[in-house]
Coordinates of C-alpha atoms in Angstrom, one line a residue:
X23 CA 12.1 15.4 10.5
X24 CA 12.2 12.1 12.4
X25 CA 15.6 11.0 13.6
X26 CA 17.2 8.7 11.1
X27 CA 17.8 5.1 12.5
X28 CA 21.3 4.0 13.1
X29 CA 23.0 2.4 10.1
X30 CA 22.0 -1.3 10.0
X31 CA 24.2 -4.2 8.9
X32 CA 23.3 -7.7 7.8
X33 CA 23.9 -8.8 11.4
X34 CA 21.6 -6.1 12.9
X35 CA 18.2 -7.1 14.3
X36 CA 15.6 -7.3 11.5
X37 CA 13.5 -4.6 13.1
X38 CA 16.4 -2.1 12.7
X39 CA 17.1 -3.1 9.1
X40 CA 13.5 -2.7 8.2
X41 CA 13.2 0.7 9.9
X42 CA 16.3 2.0 8.1
X43 CA 15.0 0.8 4.8
X44 CA 11.4 2.2 4.9
X45 CA 12.8 5.7 5.8
X46 CA 15.2 5.6 2.9
X47 CA 12.5 4.4 0.6
X48 CA 10.2 7.2 1.7
X49 CA 12.9 9.8 0.9
X50 CA 13.5 8.3 -2.5
X51 CA 9.8 8.1 -3.5
X52 CA 9.0 11.7 -2.3
X53 CA 12.0 13.0 -4.1
X54 CA 10.8 11.4 -7.3
X55 CA 7.4 13.1 -7.1
X56 CA 8.9 16.5 -6.2
X57 CA 11.3 16.2 -9.1
X58 CA 8.4 15.5 -11.5
X59 CA 6.6 18.6 -10.5
X60 CA 9.2 21.1 -9.2
X61 CA 6.8 24.1 -9.3
X62 CA 4.3 22.4 -7.0
X63 CA 4.3 22.8 -3.2
X64 CA 6.7 20.4 -1.5
X65 CA 5.4 17.5 0.4
X66 CA 4.7 18.4 4.1
X67 CA 7.0 16.4 6.4
X68 CA 5.2 15.7 9.6
X69 CA 7.1 13.7 12.3
X70 CA 5.1 12.3 15.1
X71 CA 5.4 10.1 18.2
X72 CA 3.0 7.5 19.6
X73 CA 2.4 7.8 23.4
X74 CA 2.1 4.0 23.7
X75 CA 5.5 3.6 21.9
X76 CA 7.0 4.4 18.6
X77 CA 7.1 7.2 16.1
X78 CA 6.8 7.9 12.4
X79 CA 6.9 10.5 9.6
X80 CA 4.1 11.4 7.3
X81 CA 5.0 13.1 4.0
X82 CA 1.7 14.5 2.6
X83 CA 1.0 16.4 -0.6
X84 CA -2.0 18.8 -0.6
X85 CA -2.7 22.1 -2.2
X86 CA -4.4 24.8 -0.1
X87 CA -8.1 25.2 -1.0
X88 CA -8.2 28.1 -3.6
X89 CA -10.0 31.3 -2.6
X90 CA -13.3 32.1 -4.4
X91 CA -12.7 33.2 -8.0
X92 CA -9.2 31.8 -8.1
X93 CA -8.2 29.4 -11.0
X94 CA -8.0 25.7 -10.1
X95 CA -4.5 24.4 -9.2
X96 CA -2.4 23.0 -12.0
X97 CA -0.3 20.6 -10.0
X98 CA 0.3 17.0 -11.1
X99 CA -0.9 15.6 -7.9
X100 CA -4.2 16.4 -6.2
X101 CA -3.5 14.5 -3.0
X102 CA -0.8 12.1 -1.9
X103 CA 0.9 10.6 1.1
X104 CA 4.0 8.5 1.7
X105 CA 3.9 7.5 5.4
X106 CA 6.2 5.6 7.6
X107 CA 5.3 4.2 11.0
X108 CA 7.6 2.4 13.5
X109 CA 5.6 1.4 16.5
X110 CA 5.8 -0.9 19.5
X111 CA 3.8 -1.8 22.5
X112 CA 1.8 -4.7 24.1
X113 CA -0.3 -7.0 22.0
X114 CA -3.5 -8.2 23.8
X115 CA -4.5 -11.9 23.8
X116 CA -7.5 -11.5 21.4
X117 CA -5.2 -10.1 18.7
X118 CA -2.8 -13.0 19.3
X119 CA -5.6 -15.5 18.9
X120 CA -6.6 -14.0 15.6
X121 CA -3.0 -14.1 14.3
X122 CA -2.5 -17.7 15.3
X123 CA -4.8 -18.7 12.4
X124 CA -2.0 -17.9 9.9
X125 CA 1.0 -18.4 12.2
X126 CA 1.2 -21.8 13.9
X127 CA 4.4 -21.0 15.6
X128 CA 2.7 -18.4 17.9
X129 CA 2.0 -20.1 21.2
X130 CA -1.5 -19.9 22.8
X131 CA -0.6 -17.0 25.0
X132 CA -3.1 -15.7 27.5
X133 CA -1.3 -12.5 28.5
X134 CA -0.3 -9.5 26.5
X135 CA 3.2 -9.7 24.8
X136 CA 5.4 -7.1 23.2
X137 CA 5.0 -6.4 19.5
X138 CA 6.9 -4.3 17.0
X139 CA 5.6 -3.1 13.6
X140 CA 7.3 -1.0 10.9
X141 CA 6.2 -0.1 7.4
X142 CA 5.7 2.3 4.6
X143 CA 2.3 3.0 3.1
X144 CA 1.5 5.3 0.2
X145 CA -1.4 6.4 -1.9
X146 CA -1.1 8.9 -4.8
X147 CA -4.2 10.6 -6.3
X148 CA -3.2 12.6 -9.5
X149 CA -5.2 15.5 -10.7
X150 CA -5.6 14.5 -14.3
X151 CA -8.4 11.9 -14.9
X152 CA -6.2 10.0 -17.3
X153 CA -3.4 9.5 -14.7
X154 CA -4.1 6.5 -12.4
X155 CA -4.2 6.4 -8.7
X156 CA -1.6 4.1 -7.1
X157 CA -1.3 2.4 -3.7
X158 CA 1.6 0.5 -2.2
X159 CA 2.8 -0.7 1.2
X160 CA 5.6 -2.7 2.7
X161 CA 5.5 -3.8 6.3
X162 CA 7.1 -6.0 9.0
X163 CA 5.5 -7.4 12.2
X164 CA 7.3 -9.0 15.1
X165 CA 6.1 -10.5 18.4
X166 CA 8.6 -11.2 21.2
X167 CA 8.5 -12.7 24.7
X168 CA 8.4 -10.4 27.6
X169 CA 12.0 -9.7 28.4
X170 CA 13.4 -10.7 31.8
X171 CA 14.4 -8.0 34.4
X172 CA 18.0 -8.6 33.5
X173 CA 17.3 -8.2 29.8
X174 CA 15.4 -5.0 30.5
X175 CA 18.2 -3.6 32.6
X176 CA 20.6 -4.4 29.7
X177 CA 18.3 -2.8 27.1
X178 CA 17.8 -6.1 25.4
X179 CA 14.6 -7.5 23.8
X180 CA 12.9 -10.7 24.6
X181 CA 13.1 -13.7 22.3
X182 CA 11.3 -13.4 19.0
X183 CA 8.2 -15.6 19.0
X184 CA 7.0 -14.8 15.5
X185 CA 7.6 -12.5 12.6
X186 CA 6.3 -11.9 9.1
X187 CA 6.3 -9.5 6.2
X188 CA 3.4 -8.2 4.1
X189 CA 2.7 -5.6 1.4
X190 CA 2.1 -5.0 -2.2
X191 CA 0.6 -2.4 -4.5
X192 CA -2.1 -1.9 -7.1
X193 CA -2.9 0.5 -10.0
X194 CA -6.3 2.2 -10.1
X195 CA -7.0 4.0 -13.3
X196 CA -10.1 5.9 -14.3
X197 CA -9.3 5.2 -18.0
X198 CA -7.6 2.2 -19.3
X199 CA -4.3 2.5 -21.2
X200 CA -3.1 -1.0 -21.9
X201 CA 0.5 0.0 -22.3
X202 CA 0.4 1.5 -18.8
X203 CA -1.0 -1.7 -17.4
X204 CA 1.6 -3.8 -19.1
X205 CA 4.4 -1.5 -18.0
X206 CA 3.2 -1.5 -14.4
X207 CA 2.9 -5.3 -14.2
X208 CA 6.0 -6.0 -16.3
X209 CA 8.1 -3.9 -13.9
X210 CA 6.7 -5.6 -10.8
X211 CA 7.1 -9.1 -12.3
X212 CA 10.8 -8.3 -13.1
X213 CA 11.2 -7.5 -9.4
X214 CA 9.5 -10.7 -8.3
X215 CA 11.0 -13.2 -10.7
X216 CA 14.5 -13.4 -9.1
X217 CA 12.9 -14.6 -5.9
X218 CA 11.0 -17.5 -7.5
X219 CA 9.0 -18.2 -10.6
X220 CA 5.8 -18.7 -8.5
X221 CA 6.1 -15.4 -6.7
X222 CA 4.5 -13.0 -9.2
X223 CA 1.6 -15.1 -10.4
X224 CA 0.8 -16.1 -6.8
X225 CA 0.8 -12.5 -5.6
X226 CA -0.9 -11.1 -8.7
X227 CA -3.8 -13.5 -8.2
X228 CA -4.0 -12.7 -4.5
X229 CA -4.1 -9.0 -5.4
X230 CA -7.0 -9.5 -7.9
X231 CA -8.9 -11.3 -5.1
X232 CA -8.1 -8.9 -2.3
X233 CA -8.7 -5.6 -4.0
X234 CA -12.3 -6.6 -4.9
X235 CA -15.5 -4.8 -3.9
X236 CA -18.1 -7.6 -3.4
X237 CA -21.1 -5.4 -3.2
X238 CA -20.2 -3.9 -6.6
X239 CA -18.9 -7.1 -8.2
X240 CA -15.8 -5.4 -9.5
X241 CA -12.2 -4.9 -8.6
X242 CA -10.9 -1.6 -7.3
X243 CA -8.3 -1.4 -10.0
X244 CA -6.3 -3.4 -12.5
X245 CA -4.2 -5.2 -9.9
X246 CA -0.5 -5.5 -9.0
X247 CA 0.7 -7.8 -6.2
X248 CA -0.5 -8.4 -2.7
X249 CA 1.2 -10.6 0.0
X250 CA 0.9 -11.2 3.7
X251 CA 2.1 -13.5 6.4
X252 CA 5.4 -14.2 4.7
X253 CA 7.7 -16.1 7.1
X254 CA 9.6 -19.3 7.4
X255 CA 6.5 -21.4 8.0
X256 CA 4.5 -23.2 5.2
X257 CA 2.3 -20.7 3.4
X258 CA -1.2 -21.5 2.3
X259 CA -0.7 -19.7 -1.1
X260 CA 2.3 -21.7 -2.1
X261 CA 2.9 -25.4 -2.7
X262 CA 5.4 -26.9 -0.2
X263 CA 8.0 -27.3 -2.9
X264 CA 7.5 -23.9 -4.6
X265 CA 10.6 -21.7 -4.9
X266 CA 9.9 -18.6 -2.9
X267 CA 11.7 -16.5 -0.2
X268 CA 11.5 -18.3 3.1
X269 CA 14.1 -17.1 5.6
X270 CA 13.9 -13.6 7.1
X271 CA 16.9 -12.5 5.0
X272 CA 15.3 -13.8 1.8
X273 CA 12.0 -12.2 2.4
X274 CA 13.5 -8.9 3.4
X275 CA 15.5 -9.0 0.2
X276 CA 12.3 -9.5 -1.8
X277 CA 10.5 -6.7 0.0
X278 CA 13.4 -4.3 -0.8
X279 CA 13.3 -5.3 -4.5
X280 CA 9.6 -4.8 -4.6
X281 CA 9.8 -1.4 -2.8
X282 CA 12.6 -0.2 -5.1
X283 CA 10.5 -1.1 -8.1
X284 CA 7.7 1.3 -7.1
X285 CA 9.2 4.5 -8.7
X286 CA 10.1 2.9 -12.1
X287 CA 6.7 1.1 -12.2
X288 CA 4.6 4.1 -11.6
X289 CA 6.3 7.5 -12.2
X290 CA 6.8 7.0 -15.9
X291 CA 3.1 6.4 -16.3
X292 CA 2.2 9.5 -14.2
X293 CA 4.7 11.5 -16.3
X294 CA 3.1 10.2 -19.5
X295 CA -0.5 10.9 -18.5
X296 CA -0.4 13.9 -16.2
X297 CA -1.0 16.5 -18.9
X298 CA -3.4 14.5 -21.2
X299 CA -6.3 16.8 -22.3
X300 CA -9.4 16.0 -20.4
X301 CA -13.0 17.2 -20.1
X302 CA -15.5 17.7 -17.3
X303 CA -17.1 14.4 -18.3
X304 CA -13.7 12.7 -17.7
X305 CA -13.5 14.4 -14.3
X306 CA -17.0 13.2 -13.4
X307 CA -15.9 9.6 -14.2
X308 CA -12.7 10.0 -12.2
X309 CA -14.7 11.1 -9.1
X310 CA -17.1 8.2 -9.4
X311 CA -14.1 5.8 -9.5
X312 CA -12.7 7.5 -6.5
X313 CA -16.0 6.8 -4.7
X314 CA -15.4 3.1 -5.3
X315 CA -11.9 3.6 -3.9
X316 CA -13.4 5.0 -0.7
X317 CA -15.9 2.2 -0.4
X318 CA -13.2 -0.5 -0.5
X319 CA -10.9 1.3 1.9
X320 CA -13.6 2.0 4.5
X321 CA -15.5 -1.3 4.2
X322 CA -13.0 -4.0 3.3
X323 CA -9.4 -3.0 3.7
X324 CA -7.8 -4.9 6.5
X325 CA -5.1 -2.3 7.1
X326 CA -7.6 0.5 7.6
X327 CA -9.7 -1.6 10.0
X328 CA -6.7 -2.8 11.9
X329 CA -5.3 0.8 12.2
X330 CA -8.6 2.2 13.5
X331 CA -8.8 -0.5 16.1
X332 CA -5.2 0.0 17.3
X333 CA -4.9 1.8 20.7
X334 CA -3.6 5.3 20.1
X335 CA -4.4 5.1 16.4
X336 CA -3.2 8.1 14.4
X337 CA -6.4 8.6 12.4
X338 CA -5.0 11.3 10.1
X339 CA -2.4 8.9 8.8
X340 CA -4.8 6.0 8.5
X341 CA -7.3 8.0 6.5
X342 CA -4.6 9.7 4.4
X343 CA -5.5 7.1 1.6
X344 CA -8.9 8.7 1.0
X345 CA -9.1 11.1 -2.0
X346 CA -9.7 14.8 -1.4
X347 CA -12.8 14.7 -3.6
X348 CA -15.0 11.8 -4.6
X349 CA -18.5 11.4 -6.1
X350 CA -21.5 9.1 -5.8
X351 CA -24.4 9.1 -8.2
X352 CA -27.6 7.2 -7.8
X353 CA -27.9 4.6 -10.5
X354 CA -25.2 6.3 -12.6
X355 CA -25.3 5.5 -16.3
X356 CA -21.5 6.0 -16.8
X357 CA -19.7 2.8 -17.6
X358 CA -22.8 1.0 -18.8
X359 CA -22.8 2.1 -22.4
X360 CA -21.0 -0.4 -24.7
X361 CA -17.9 0.6 -26.6
X362 CA -17.2 3.7 -24.4
X363 CA -13.9 4.3 -22.6
X364 CA -15.7 3.9 -19.3
X365 CA -17.2 0.6 -20.3
X366 CA -13.7 -0.6 -21.4
X367 CA -12.4 -0.1 -17.9
X368 CA -15.4 -1.8 -16.3
X369 CA -14.8 -4.9 -18.4
X370 CA -11.3 -5.5 -16.9
X371 CA -12.5 -4.6 -13.4
X372 CA -15.1 -7.3 -13.6
X373 CA -12.8 -9.8 -15.3
X374 CA -9.2 -9.6 -14.2
X375 CA -6.7 -9.9 -17.0
X376 CA -3.1 -11.3 -17.3
X377 CA -1.1 -8.3 -18.4
X378 CA 2.3 -10.0 -18.9

């Protein structure tokens, strides 16, 4: 078990407040899944350190591969992970140059500078084909000046040059249940609305655009919210006069509200669908949809690509999002026949819908 961060107050540095929150959120989410299926194996808690700076804790659910002839597992989850990472180190100039495109406050630095990143990322793959996969993450990134020798000696950090928050989450069903989609989006919208009327529609649209597989011409799932580069600067997704969180305190308050909404947005859906009767044909379709999930995560997902390019990357944590089992069929006919449950899903994956 990773050491818990010191209790943070409103006056504490933002990095300390975020670290404390993501560890607390991880505990709450894992506890909710373990309560739902108390006879299943507990999540494995795996604390780790990064040689280049930082640490984290991965909480991963997996069932040992059954011996030959043994019945298949009956757990609610097939695979899942709720991971926290809190890392720091030196950010090279090429990375700084790339980030300046969205953060004009970052100076044109030609030398490496200290960075700090903290966040929670989760992916849950249920066993039942009628229970949807879900993904969510909440993160904070900070760049500081190189501290002076006096600051180093006093254990102080350099001046913050730039900071921003990102995150979001989406629901990826194999079979469409409209009441589930409405519940998921309604809960997320309720978390967003106190922070500005433009927040949910802006982040919902961004999610539909981001979690899209161009070579398939379809979305990965039925959406949720996606946000990035939230800071005090003007944001290209919002009008200048739009009501939205702007200061670090306001954005952090929004991130906490969104994070706290995860369990009520998803766990009731999982509880409702986890024991729905299913067939081998349902399982085949589920595995084909998981194949699409893999395609997006390995080809397009910015977080996966950034993680794999980071020095000292912890590959096991980065690829935790991939399902345990997936399937690809050449020119599969599933999802192409009109008026089938599979075709019903494909319709909303190709044409995003407003659920609330």
